[in-house]
Amino acid sequence: MSEGSGKRGRLATLTTRGLAVSASSSINVAFFFARNIMLARVLGPADFGIAIAILTISSAIDVVSDMGWDKFLIQWDQKGHTIAEAQGVVHLLRLGVGLLMSVGIVLLSTPLAHLLDVPHAAGAIAALAAPVMLRSAMHIDYKYGQRDLKFGGEALVESSRSIVDLAVAVSAAVLLHSYWAMTLAITGGAFASFVMSHILARQRAWPLWRAGLGMAILAFGAPLVVNNVLVYIAGQGDRLLVGIQFGVQDLAIYGAALTLIAGPQAVVSRGLMMVALPILVKARSNIGAFQAIFAQLGATAVGLCALVSVPIILFGPELVHLAFGEGFPPDPLLSALLAMSQGLNILRTWAIGGLVANAHTKVVPLANIFRISGFATAILAASMGATLEGVAACLLGGELLGVAAALWWHGRLVHTVPVSVFQLMAVLAACWLAAGATQTFTDSMILRAFALAGVLAVNAGLCFAVVSAERRKSRTVGTPPAA
């Protein structure tokens, strides 16, 4: 087989696996989206607001307890220890963190419930300790396959979680008509993923300790813990802020608008990181190849950002009203601000991926500190009487600073960020302005549809041009192009 055909075969493999990851994630997000719609319609805005608060607290636990140890296994060079030893140390650390988090959520459940002005929900919050322990006891052997771009295990684990989550949520909502449906759904999903991870494991999970390996794992993950806290505050702390400052009724409205964009954004960001990280790791020894692949991924990230955000800017208000019902009034400005804010997360994921691939995890929290400025401004604005739209605008400013900081660190520590990607970002901003103007000045769905097609076509064409140009560069340095 010729070298060219070999490269095309590798590219086809990367593309196929990337599409498989995105398809699997899309299905899972569809299940979670269906769950939220079902709960909103059965429970009503008040109880749905409490359910969103419970989900937000659960997400906070997940984010804070994620030490990035699966990423350590992906980039680990396997010197001096076997994979079984590495997994054993990670299992021990995960169990320890899970136990601490479980105790913490039980102790903090009552203060959190009072802070949200829903003291009767303390029991449902405390019960989140169960899924925390289940997730900490999962077997992580399926994660190691991602080193070779094998995502089948990940897809099975996540799919089992989302399917059971939806089934339990629907059953509990119909039977109980209570926000407890969210806690039970999260617990059911955690149990399903726990069982599936052990079914897929090729070896037993024996927690153990190896001092040298353990310290290396902790050193790799410690900066990511700080980063995860910052990510949560900047990315999901807004829901707690809205719940505390505006009440669970407004939190329900805010959560409904956010659900439309957060799901697609999560699918894209997760798939982008899962596929990009191993590709960048393999190319990091060749500067030219790394820069070309990083540029391709950047152009892809811009195109995907437009794909998930522009439709929400144009049609988000009507979709919220249609999906969630009469109790959730449409808000065009809120939908647009949240769409842009969440879309920027895709660009930040791409920039952070380049840093993590080169083991620069210590600066990742520094890049995310700038995002906190948006949350801090939102707190100040809310205390001064700002609306939900004002809070969303503050968070959008923080996301912009977060992306800029991540790219600055990448340019300083890894390689210069390609100018072509910055040019595509300017085009993305113009697309957002065009979509916002169209949404504001016309109620015609046909005109909005034409605007959507035109904006996405222009953005996609320019992104494809950059990807093609960088692919030609990557061929000249002997490394197959990224998907």
Tab-separated table of C-alpha atoms in Angstrom:
chain	number	residue	atom	x	y	z
A	1	MET	CA	0.000	0.000	0.000
A	2	SER	CA	1.320	3.459	-0.890
A	3	GLU	CA	2.113	6.087	1.722
A	4	GLY	CA	-0.686	8.302	0.406
A	5	SER	CA	-3.289	5.582	0.668
A	6	GLY	CA	-2.027	4.742	4.153
A	7	LYS	CA	-2.518	8.334	5.240
A	8	ARG	CA	-5.978	8.413	3.701
A	9	GLY	CA	-6.809	5.224	5.587
A	10	ARG	CA	-5.657	6.731	8.876
A	11	LEU	CA	-7.636	9.901	8.148
A	12	ALA	CA	-10.738	7.836	7.398
A	13	THR	CA	-10.267	5.991	10.681
A	14	LEU	CA	-9.911	9.218	12.636
A	15	THR	CA	-12.948	10.736	10.936
A	16	THR	CA	-15.078	7.644	11.494
A	17	ARG	CA	-14.171	7.431	15.160
A	18	GLY	CA	-14.709	11.131	15.659
A	19	LEU	CA	-18.153	10.889	14.096
A	20	ALA	CA	-18.926	7.824	16.233
A	21	VAL	CA	-18.039	9.748	19.401
A	22	SER	CA	-20.188	12.692	18.348
A	23	ALA	CA	-23.100	10.442	17.402
A	24	SER	CA	-22.965	8.606	20.725
A	25	SER	CA	-22.737	11.860	22.671
A	26	SER	CA	-25.598	13.332	20.650
A	27	ILE	CA	-27.848	10.400	21.516
A	28	ASN	CA	-26.994	10.751	25.198
A	29	VAL	CA	-27.690	14.484	25.164
A	30	ALA	CA	-31.002	13.806	23.426
A	31	PHE	CA	-31.952	11.520	26.314
A	32	PHE	CA	-31.002	14.154	28.896
A	33	PHE	CA	-32.864	16.806	26.914
A	34	ALA	CA	-35.954	14.576	26.867
A	35	ARG	CA	-35.576	14.062	30.599
A	36	ASN	CA	-35.562	17.798	31.290
A	37	ILE	CA	-38.557	18.438	29.048
A	38	MET	CA	-40.488	15.603	30.706
A	39	LEU	CA	-39.695	16.878	34.188
A	40	ALA	CA	-40.560	20.468	33.252
A	41	ARG	CA	-43.951	19.503	31.859
A	42	VAL	CA	-44.876	17.075	34.664
A	43	LEU	CA	-43.505	19.028	37.631
A	44	GLY	CA	-44.155	22.632	36.579
A	45	PRO	CA	-41.745	25.600	36.880
A	46	ALA	CA	-41.469	25.591	40.717
A	47	ASP	CA	-40.460	21.941	41.227
A	48	PHE	CA	-38.532	21.933	37.950
A	49	GLY	CA	-36.483	24.831	39.308
A	50	ILE	CA	-35.590	22.720	42.363
A	51	ALA	CA	-34.749	19.796	40.064
A	52	ILE	CA	-32.395	22.049	38.074
A	53	ALA	CA	-30.764	23.135	41.360
A	54	ILE	CA	-30.237	19.470	42.315
A	55	LEU	CA	-28.774	18.771	38.878
A	56	THR	CA	-26.474	21.782	39.218
A	57	ILE	CA	-25.201	20.568	42.598
A	58	SER	CA	-24.631	17.089	41.159
A	59	SER	CA	-22.701	18.622	38.264
A	60	ALA	CA	-20.594	20.583	40.742
A	61	ILE	CA	-19.655	17.366	42.532
A	62	ASP	CA	-18.744	15.704	39.225
A	63	VAL	CA	-16.610	18.636	38.123
A	64	VAL	CA	-14.743	19.040	41.410
A	65	SER	CA	-14.096	15.301	41.814
A	66	ASP	CA	-12.783	14.902	38.245
A	67	MET	CA	-9.020	14.904	38.728
A	68	GLY	CA	-8.253	14.224	35.074
A	69	TRP	CA	-6.707	10.862	35.945
A	70	ASP	CA	-8.190	9.268	32.833
A	71	LYS	CA	-6.213	11.826	30.807
A	72	PHE	CA	-3.094	10.769	32.754
A	73	LEU	CA	-3.577	7.220	31.512
A	74	ILE	CA	-3.977	8.449	27.924
A	75	GLN	CA	-0.713	10.440	27.891
A	76	TRP	CA	1.243	8.177	30.323
A	77	ASP	CA	4.536	6.823	28.948
A	78	GLN	CA	4.303	3.549	30.996
A	79	LYS	CA	7.860	3.712	32.307
A	80	GLY	CA	8.564	1.630	35.399
A	81	HIS	CA	4.992	0.440	36.071
A	82	THR	CA	2.368	-1.716	34.411
A	83	ILE	CA	-1.024	-0.474	33.280
A	84	ALA	CA	-2.625	-2.606	36.006
A	85	GLU	CA	-0.608	-0.760	38.653
A	86	ALA	CA	-1.516	2.624	37.204
A	87	GLN	CA	-5.201	1.740	37.160
A	88	GLY	CA	-4.987	0.363	40.697
A	89	VAL	CA	-3.549	3.607	42.047
A	90	VAL	CA	-6.171	5.630	40.189
A	91	HIS	CA	-8.944	3.405	41.588
A	92	LEU	CA	-7.667	3.915	45.128
A	93	LEU	CA	-7.530	7.678	44.705
A	94	ARG	CA	-10.986	7.777	43.129
A	95	LEU	CA	-12.517	5.853	46.023
A	96	GLY	CA	-10.885	8.193	48.521
A	97	VAL	CA	-12.142	11.296	46.744
A	98	GLY	CA	-15.605	9.769	46.375
A	99	LEU	CA	-15.824	9.086	50.106
A	100	LEU	CA	-14.798	12.643	50.968
A	101	MET	CA	-17.268	14.124	48.499
A	102	SER	CA	-20.097	11.929	49.805
A	103	VAL	CA	-19.522	12.998	53.382
A	104	GLY	CA	-19.266	16.624	52.271
A	105	ILE	CA	-22.561	16.623	50.371
A	106	VAL	CA	-24.407	15.089	53.335
A	107	LEU	CA	-23.012	17.729	55.691
A	108	LEU	CA	-23.700	20.616	53.308
A	109	SER	CA	-27.138	19.504	52.098
A	110	THR	CA	-29.111	21.471	54.687
A	111	PRO	CA	-27.148	24.740	54.295
A	112	LEU	CA	-27.444	24.466	50.509
A	113	ALA	CA	-31.193	23.892	50.711
A	114	HIS	CA	-31.646	26.926	52.969
A	115	LEU	CA	-29.407	29.022	50.713
A	116	LEU	CA	-31.702	28.197	47.782
A	117	ASP	CA	-34.729	28.921	50.004
A	118	VAL	CA	-36.026	25.359	49.585
A	119	PRO	CA	-35.278	23.770	53.006
A	120	HIS	CA	-37.608	20.853	52.248
A	121	ALA	CA	-35.211	19.735	49.465
A	122	ALA	CA	-32.333	18.963	51.856
A	123	GLY	CA	-33.039	15.221	51.764
A	124	ALA	CA	-32.975	15.075	47.971
A	125	ILE	CA	-29.652	16.928	47.954
A	126	ALA	CA	-28.118	14.679	50.639
A	127	ALA	CA	-29.157	11.591	48.651
A	128	LEU	CA	-26.702	12.665	45.906
A	129	ALA	CA	-24.035	10.962	48.038
A	130	ALA	CA	-25.183	7.624	46.565
A	131	PRO	CA	-24.365	8.399	42.903
A	132	VAL	CA	-21.100	9.997	44.004
A	133	MET	CA	-19.922	6.721	45.565
A	134	LEU	CA	-21.150	4.709	42.589
A	135	ARG	CA	-19.186	6.857	40.168
A	136	SER	CA	-16.048	6.698	42.299
A	137	ALA	CA	-16.222	2.878	42.248
A	138	MET	CA	-16.452	2.635	38.456
A	139	HIS	CA	-13.776	0.667	36.623
A	140	ILE	CA	-11.716	2.925	34.348
A	141	ASP	CA	-10.175	0.275	32.118
A	142	TYR	CA	-12.407	1.387	29.244
A	143	LYS	CA	-10.772	4.831	29.389
A	144	TYR	CA	-7.348	3.456	28.504
A	145	GLY	CA	-8.567	2.444	25.059
A	146	GLN	CA	-8.880	6.114	24.122
A	147	ARG	CA	-5.098	6.153	23.854
A	148	ASP	CA	-5.587	4.363	20.532
A	149	LEU	CA	-8.764	6.287	19.615
A	150	LYS	CA	-11.038	3.434	20.722
A	151	PHE	CA	-14.193	4.992	22.161
A	152	GLY	CA	-16.564	2.026	22.129
A	153	GLY	CA	-16.313	1.486	25.882
A	154	GLU	CA	-16.956	5.159	26.564
A	155	ALA	CA	-20.033	5.075	24.343
A	156	LEU	CA	-21.479	1.999	26.083
A	157	VAL	CA	-20.907	3.377	29.582
A	158	GLU	CA	-22.402	6.772	28.785
A	159	SER	CA	-25.321	5.337	26.826
A	160	SER	CA	-26.282	2.981	29.642
A	161	ARG	CA	-26.248	5.936	32.030
A	162	SER	CA	-28.421	8.183	29.857
A	163	ILE	CA	-30.966	5.466	29.035
A	164	VAL	CA	-31.488	4.464	32.666
A	165	ASP	CA	-31.440	8.121	33.737
A	166	LEU	CA	-34.330	8.914	31.371
A	167	ALA	CA	-36.314	5.814	32.301
A	168	VAL	CA	-36.039	6.492	36.032
A	169	ALA	CA	-36.807	10.204	35.600
A	170	VAL	CA	-39.989	9.532	33.640
A	171	SER	CA	-41.180	6.834	36.047
A	172	ALA	CA	-40.417	8.869	39.173
A	173	ALA	CA	-41.948	12.060	37.779
A	174	VAL	CA	-45.211	10.331	36.885
A	175	LEU	CA	-45.413	8.436	40.184
A	176	LEU	CA	-44.106	11.061	42.623
A	177	HIS	CA	-44.744	14.427	40.913
A	178	SER	CA	-41.732	15.679	42.884
A	179	TYR	CA	-38.246	17.077	42.325
A	180	TRP	CA	-37.028	13.791	43.869
A	181	ALA	CA	-37.326	12.447	40.321
A	182	MET	CA	-34.058	14.229	39.438
A	183	THR	CA	-32.129	12.701	42.356
A	184	LEU	CA	-33.456	9.234	41.564
A	185	ALA	CA	-32.632	9.642	37.870
A	186	ILE	CA	-29.043	10.687	38.615
A	187	THR	CA	-28.634	7.740	40.991
A	188	GLY	CA	-30.077	5.265	38.495
A	189	GLY	CA	-27.778	6.526	35.757
A	190	ALA	CA	-24.725	6.282	38.032
A	191	PHE	CA	-25.608	2.694	38.927
A	192	ALA	CA	-25.968	1.745	35.258
A	193	SER	CA	-22.577	3.233	34.318
A	194	PHE	CA	-20.974	1.542	37.344
A	195	VAL	CA	-22.260	-1.866	36.253
A	196	MET	CA	-21.354	-1.370	32.590
A	197	SER	CA	-17.802	-0.215	33.391
A	198	HIS	CA	-17.122	-3.424	35.313
A	199	ILE	CA	-18.678	-5.563	32.583
A	200	LEU	CA	-16.327	-4.018	30.017
A	201	ALA	CA	-13.202	-4.257	32.203
A	202	ARG	CA	-10.526	-6.623	30.938
A	203	GLN	CA	-8.961	-6.966	34.392
A	204	ARG	CA	-10.106	-6.702	37.976
A	205	ALA	CA	-10.067	-3.397	39.795
A	206	TRP	CA	-7.697	-3.862	42.708
A	207	PRO	CA	-7.040	-0.556	44.502
A	208	LEU	CA	-3.365	-0.296	45.417
A	209	TRP	CA	-0.670	2.255	46.160
A	210	ARG	CA	2.708	2.805	44.507
A	211	ALA	CA	4.397	5.862	45.971
A	212	GLY	CA	6.252	7.068	42.888
A	213	LEU	CA	3.360	6.460	40.534
A	214	GLY	CA	0.840	7.862	42.991
A	215	MET	CA	2.742	11.103	43.383
A	216	ALA	CA	3.044	11.454	39.602
A	217	ILE	CA	-0.715	10.976	39.232
A	218	LEU	CA	-1.435	13.493	41.982
A	219	ALA	CA	0.988	16.018	40.480
A	220	PHE	CA	-0.724	15.657	37.100
A	221	GLY	CA	-4.232	15.969	38.503
A	222	ALA	CA	-3.773	18.603	41.220
A	223	PRO	CA	-3.775	21.608	38.860
A	224	LEU	CA	-6.821	20.160	37.106
A	225	VAL	CA	-8.697	20.053	40.429
A	226	VAL	CA	-8.173	23.785	40.834
A	227	ASN	CA	-9.059	24.247	37.191
A	228	ASN	CA	-12.248	22.200	37.563
A	229	VAL	CA	-13.396	24.368	40.460
A	230	LEU	CA	-12.782	27.470	38.359
A	231	VAL	CA	-14.515	25.857	35.377
A	232	TYR	CA	-17.554	25.066	37.468
A	233	ILE	CA	-17.776	28.540	38.988
A	234	ALA	CA	-17.418	30.201	35.609
A	235	GLY	CA	-19.445	27.683	33.610
A	236	GLN	CA	-22.175	26.437	35.955
A	237	GLY	CA	-22.085	28.716	38.974
A	238	ASP	CA	-24.540	30.973	37.158
A	239	ARG	CA	-27.337	28.473	37.868
A	240	LEU	CA	-26.690	28.581	41.588
A	241	LEU	CA	-26.436	32.364	41.434
A	242	VAL	CA	-29.778	32.605	39.630
A	243	GLY	CA	-31.390	30.177	42.075
A	244	ILE	CA	-30.113	32.061	45.116
A	245	GLN	CA	-30.658	35.598	43.828
A	246	PHE	CA	-33.800	35.221	41.693
A	247	GLY	CA	-35.470	32.084	43.096
A	248	VAL	CA	-36.208	28.632	41.708
A	249	GLN	CA	-39.006	29.945	39.445
A	250	ASP	CA	-36.583	32.118	37.462
A	251	LEU	CA	-34.006	29.337	37.668
A	252	ALA	CA	-36.484	27.112	35.819
A	253	ILE	CA	-36.786	29.699	33.015
A	254	TYR	CA	-33.024	30.208	32.889
A	255	GLY	CA	-32.418	26.450	32.930
A	256	ALA	CA	-34.897	25.861	30.120
A	257	ALA	CA	-33.158	28.403	27.869
A	258	LEU	CA	-29.758	26.990	28.764
A	259	THR	CA	-30.787	23.381	28.089
A	260	LEU	CA	-31.174	24.064	24.358
A	261	ILE	CA	-27.550	25.136	23.888
A	262	ALA	CA	-25.731	23.397	26.765
A	263	GLY	CA	-26.502	19.928	25.418
A	264	PRO	CA	-25.125	20.419	21.888
A	265	GLN	CA	-22.160	22.351	23.283
A	266	ALA	CA	-21.355	19.505	25.684
A	267	VAL	CA	-21.502	16.969	22.836
A	268	VAL	CA	-19.128	18.982	20.668
A	269	SER	CA	-16.693	19.909	23.446
A	270	ARG	CA	-16.510	16.359	24.782
A	271	GLY	CA	-16.023	14.830	21.342
A	272	LEU	CA	-13.462	17.470	20.396
A	273	MET	CA	-11.354	16.841	23.507
A	274	MET	CA	-11.605	13.050	23.272
A	275	VAL	CA	-10.459	12.987	19.650
A	276	ALA	CA	-8.032	15.929	19.741
A	277	LEU	CA	-6.035	14.930	22.817
A	278	PRO	CA	-4.565	11.640	21.523
A	279	ILE	CA	-3.952	13.152	18.072
A	280	LEU	CA	-2.067	16.120	19.527
A	281	VAL	CA	-0.125	13.870	21.916
A	282	LYS	CA	1.133	11.779	19.006
A	283	ALA	CA	2.158	14.897	17.035
A	284	ARG	CA	3.793	16.905	19.833
A	285	SER	CA	7.330	15.760	18.971
A	286	ASN	CA	7.047	17.373	15.523
A	287	ILE	CA	6.523	21.128	15.758
A	288	GLY	CA	5.344	21.568	12.198
A	289	ALA	CA	2.888	18.692	12.383
A	290	PHE	CA	1.552	19.839	15.750
A	291	GLN	CA	0.942	23.392	14.537
A	292	ALA	CA	-0.816	22.208	11.377
A	293	ILE	CA	-3.055	19.788	13.267
A	294	PHE	CA	-3.779	22.348	15.983
A	295	ALA	CA	-4.854	24.818	13.286
A	296	GLN	CA	-7.111	22.215	11.657
A	297	LEU	CA	-8.742	21.496	14.995
A	298	GLY	CA	-9.113	25.230	15.655
A	299	ALA	CA	-10.876	25.802	12.329
A	300	THR	CA	-13.108	22.814	13.059
A	301	ALA	CA	-13.897	24.234	16.515
A	302	VAL	CA	-14.946	27.586	15.019
A	303	GLY	CA	-17.206	25.863	12.509
A	304	LEU	CA	-18.804	23.714	15.189
A	305	CYS	CA	-19.271	26.738	17.429
A	306	ALA	CA	-21.273	28.456	14.691
A	307	LEU	CA	-23.245	25.290	14.016
A	308	VAL	CA	-24.504	24.961	17.597
A	309	SER	CA	-24.932	28.651	18.486
A	310	VAL	CA	-26.390	30.389	15.413
A	311	PRO	CA	-29.584	28.266	15.262
A	312	ILE	CA	-30.282	29.081	18.929
A	313	ILE	CA	-29.805	32.806	18.317
A	314	LEU	CA	-32.318	32.675	15.473
A	315	PHE	CA	-34.882	30.206	16.797
A	316	GLY	CA	-34.096	29.686	20.513
A	317	PRO	CA	-37.031	31.668	21.983
A	318	GLU	CA	-39.621	29.757	19.964
A	319	LEU	CA	-37.946	26.420	20.740
A	320	VAL	CA	-38.011	27.090	24.497
A	321	HIS	CA	-41.688	27.967	24.409
A	322	LEU	CA	-42.524	24.975	22.201
A	323	ALA	CA	-40.495	22.406	24.153
A	324	PHE	CA	-41.138	23.405	27.748
A	325	GLY	CA	-44.660	24.809	27.594
A	326	GLU	CA	-46.658	27.871	28.612
A	327	GLY	CA	-44.877	28.333	31.935
A	328	PHE	CA	-41.586	29.142	30.173
A	329	PRO	CA	-41.936	32.411	28.220
A	330	PRO	CA	-39.540	33.046	25.280
A	331	ASP	CA	-36.677	35.495	25.847
A	332	PRO	CA	-34.699	36.284	22.651
A	333	LEU	CA	-31.888	38.233	24.321
A	334	LEU	CA	-31.321	35.620	27.033
A	335	SER	CA	-31.229	32.823	24.443
A	336	ALA	CA	-28.730	34.715	22.275
A	337	LEU	CA	-26.388	35.576	25.148
A	338	LEU	CA	-26.399	32.013	26.453
A	339	ALA	CA	-25.837	30.638	22.932
A	340	MET	CA	-22.736	32.772	22.406
A	341	SER	CA	-21.419	32.105	25.905
A	342	GLN	CA	-21.787	28.347	25.583
A	343	GLY	CA	-20.404	28.398	22.055
A	344	LEU	CA	-17.180	29.977	23.287
A	345	ASN	CA	-16.694	26.910	25.479
A	346	ILE	CA	-15.943	24.928	22.324
A	347	LEU	CA	-13.107	27.291	21.422
A	348	ARG	CA	-11.748	27.154	24.966
A	349	THR	CA	-11.823	23.337	24.886
A	350	TRP	CA	-9.701	23.386	21.734
A	351	ALA	CA	-7.161	25.798	23.270
A	352	ILE	CA	-6.982	23.850	26.550
A	353	GLY	CA	-6.512	20.607	24.606
A	354	GLY	CA	-3.233	21.881	23.182
A	355	LEU	CA	-1.956	22.703	26.681
A	356	VAL	CA	-3.000	19.363	28.189
A	357	ALA	CA	-1.465	17.417	25.285
A	358	ASN	CA	1.871	18.979	26.201
A	359	ALA	CA	1.376	18.330	29.966
A	360	HIS	CA	1.032	22.056	30.758
A	361	THR	CA	-1.771	21.378	33.228
A	362	LYS	CA	-0.412	23.872	35.757
A	363	VAL	CA	-1.348	26.862	33.622
A	364	VAL	CA	-4.836	25.634	32.760
A	365	PRO	CA	-6.266	27.057	36.023
A	366	LEU	CA	-4.508	30.361	35.334
A	367	ALA	CA	-6.263	30.582	31.994
A	368	ASN	CA	-9.615	29.907	33.616
A	369	ILE	CA	-9.169	32.488	36.357
A	370	PHE	CA	-10.082	35.117	33.773
A	371	ARG	CA	-13.438	33.412	33.278
A	372	ILE	CA	-14.152	33.982	36.963
A	373	SER	CA	-14.210	37.726	36.336
A	374	GLY	CA	-17.451	37.219	34.436
A	375	PHE	CA	-19.006	35.348	37.339
A	376	ALA	CA	-17.790	37.939	39.831
A	377	THR	CA	-19.272	40.703	37.686
A	378	ALA	CA	-22.528	38.744	37.453
A	379	ILE	CA	-22.732	38.524	41.259
A	380	LEU	CA	-22.205	42.277	41.527
A	381	ALA	CA	-24.744	42.978	38.781
A	382	ALA	CA	-27.351	40.682	40.356
A	383	SER	CA	-26.911	42.344	43.740
A	384	MET	CA	-27.528	45.710	42.065
A	385	GLY	CA	-30.798	44.574	40.502
A	386	ALA	CA	-29.663	43.267	37.128
A	387	THR	CA	-31.997	41.020	35.134
A	388	LEU	CA	-31.311	37.458	33.970
A	389	GLU	CA	-30.083	38.952	30.697
A	390	GLY	CA	-27.599	41.135	32.597
A	391	VAL	CA	-26.211	38.087	34.390
A	392	ALA	CA	-25.863	36.249	31.053
A	393	ALA	CA	-24.056	39.244	29.500
A	394	CYS	CA	-21.522	39.284	32.348
A	395	LEU	CA	-20.861	35.591	31.886
A	396	LEU	CA	-20.357	36.074	28.139
A	397	GLY	CA	-17.648	38.639	28.892
A	398	GLY	CA	-15.936	36.155	31.193
A	399	GLU	CA	-16.008	33.449	28.514
A	400	LEU	CA	-14.347	35.806	26.034
A	401	LEU	CA	-11.548	36.520	28.496
A	402	GLY	CA	-11.184	32.789	29.215
A	403	VAL	CA	-10.660	31.930	25.556
A	404	ALA	CA	-8.182	34.797	25.128
A	405	ALA	CA	-6.184	33.703	28.189
A	406	ALA	CA	-6.031	30.055	27.085
A	407	LEU	CA	-4.769	31.052	23.638
A	408	TRP	CA	-2.214	33.422	25.170
A	409	TRP	CA	-0.796	30.648	27.353
A	410	HIS	CA	-0.739	28.271	24.413
A	411	GLY	CA	1.188	30.757	22.316
A	412	ARG	CA	3.682	31.326	25.113
A	413	LEU	CA	4.286	27.728	26.236
A	414	VAL	CA	3.559	25.564	23.190
A	415	HIS	CA	3.436	27.179	19.742
A	416	THR	CA	2.104	30.345	18.138
A	417	VAL	CA	-1.604	30.198	17.466
A	418	PRO	CA	-2.239	30.365	13.687
A	419	VAL	CA	-3.471	33.736	12.407
A	420	SER	CA	-6.008	31.975	10.200
A	421	VAL	CA	-7.920	30.762	13.260
A	422	PHE	CA	-8.135	34.300	14.646
A	423	GLN	CA	-9.530	35.423	11.298
A	424	LEU	CA	-12.172	32.694	11.514
A	425	MET	CA	-13.103	33.905	14.996
A	426	ALA	CA	-13.743	37.370	13.556
A	427	VAL	CA	-16.002	35.772	10.942
A	428	LEU	CA	-17.819	33.929	13.731
A	429	ALA	CA	-18.469	37.226	15.530
A	430	ALA	CA	-19.897	38.672	12.302
A	431	CYS	CA	-22.139	35.604	11.957
A	432	TRP	CA	-23.461	36.158	15.468
A	433	LEU	CA	-24.228	39.809	14.709
A	434	ALA	CA	-26.013	38.901	11.489
A	435	ALA	CA	-28.095	36.230	13.228
A	436	GLY	CA	-28.969	38.564	16.100
A	437	ALA	CA	-30.025	41.367	13.742
A	438	THR	CA	-32.188	38.973	11.738
A	439	GLN	CA	-33.877	37.636	14.857
A	440	THR	CA	-34.546	41.153	16.125
A	441	PHE	CA	-35.954	42.715	12.957
A	442	THR	CA	-38.078	39.935	11.484
A	443	ASP	CA	-40.621	37.453	12.802
A	444	SER	CA	-40.664	35.500	9.557
A	445	MET	CA	-39.453	31.940	10.068
A	446	ILE	CA	-38.709	31.667	6.344
A	447	LEU	CA	-36.387	34.688	6.358
A	448	ARG	CA	-34.685	33.391	9.489
A	449	ALA	CA	-34.209	30.000	7.827
A	450	PHE	CA	-32.572	31.648	4.809
A	451	ALA	CA	-30.342	33.681	7.128
A	452	LEU	CA	-29.364	30.507	8.987
A	453	ALA	CA	-28.439	28.701	5.774
A	454	GLY	CA	-26.439	31.651	4.473
A	455	VAL	CA	-24.531	32.321	7.678
A	456	LEU	CA	-23.634	28.675	8.203
A	457	ALA	CA	-22.628	28.229	4.551
A	458	VAL	CA	-20.203	31.163	4.669
A	459	ASN	CA	-18.728	30.042	7.974
A	460	ALA	CA	-18.395	26.407	6.903
A	461	GLY	CA	-16.774	27.328	3.581
A	462	LEU	CA	-14.109	29.479	5.212
A	463	CYS	CA	-13.411	26.904	7.926
A	464	PHE	CA	-13.069	24.163	5.318
A	465	ALA	CA	-10.619	26.310	3.354
A	466	VAL	CA	-8.395	26.693	6.421
A	467	VAL	CA	-8.601	22.972	7.232
A	468	SER	CA	-7.623	22.090	3.666
A	469	ALA	CA	-4.678	24.497	3.667
A	470	GLU	CA	-3.370	23.195	6.992
A	471	ARG	CA	-3.883	19.595	5.856
A	472	ARG	CA	-1.547	20.227	2.942
A	473	LYS	CA	1.013	21.588	5.401
A	474	SER	CA	0.690	18.537	7.641
A	475	ARG	CA	1.401	16.243	4.675
A	476	THR	CA	4.692	17.999	4.008
A	477	VAL	CA	5.959	17.214	7.537
A	478	GLY	CA	5.048	13.534	7.399
A	479	THR	CA	2.127	13.354	9.799
A	480	PRO	CA	-1.434	12.423	8.784
A	481	PRO	CA	-3.942	15.250	9.149
A	482	ALA	CA	-6.425	15.448	11.973
A	483	ALA	CA	-10.069	14.563	11.470
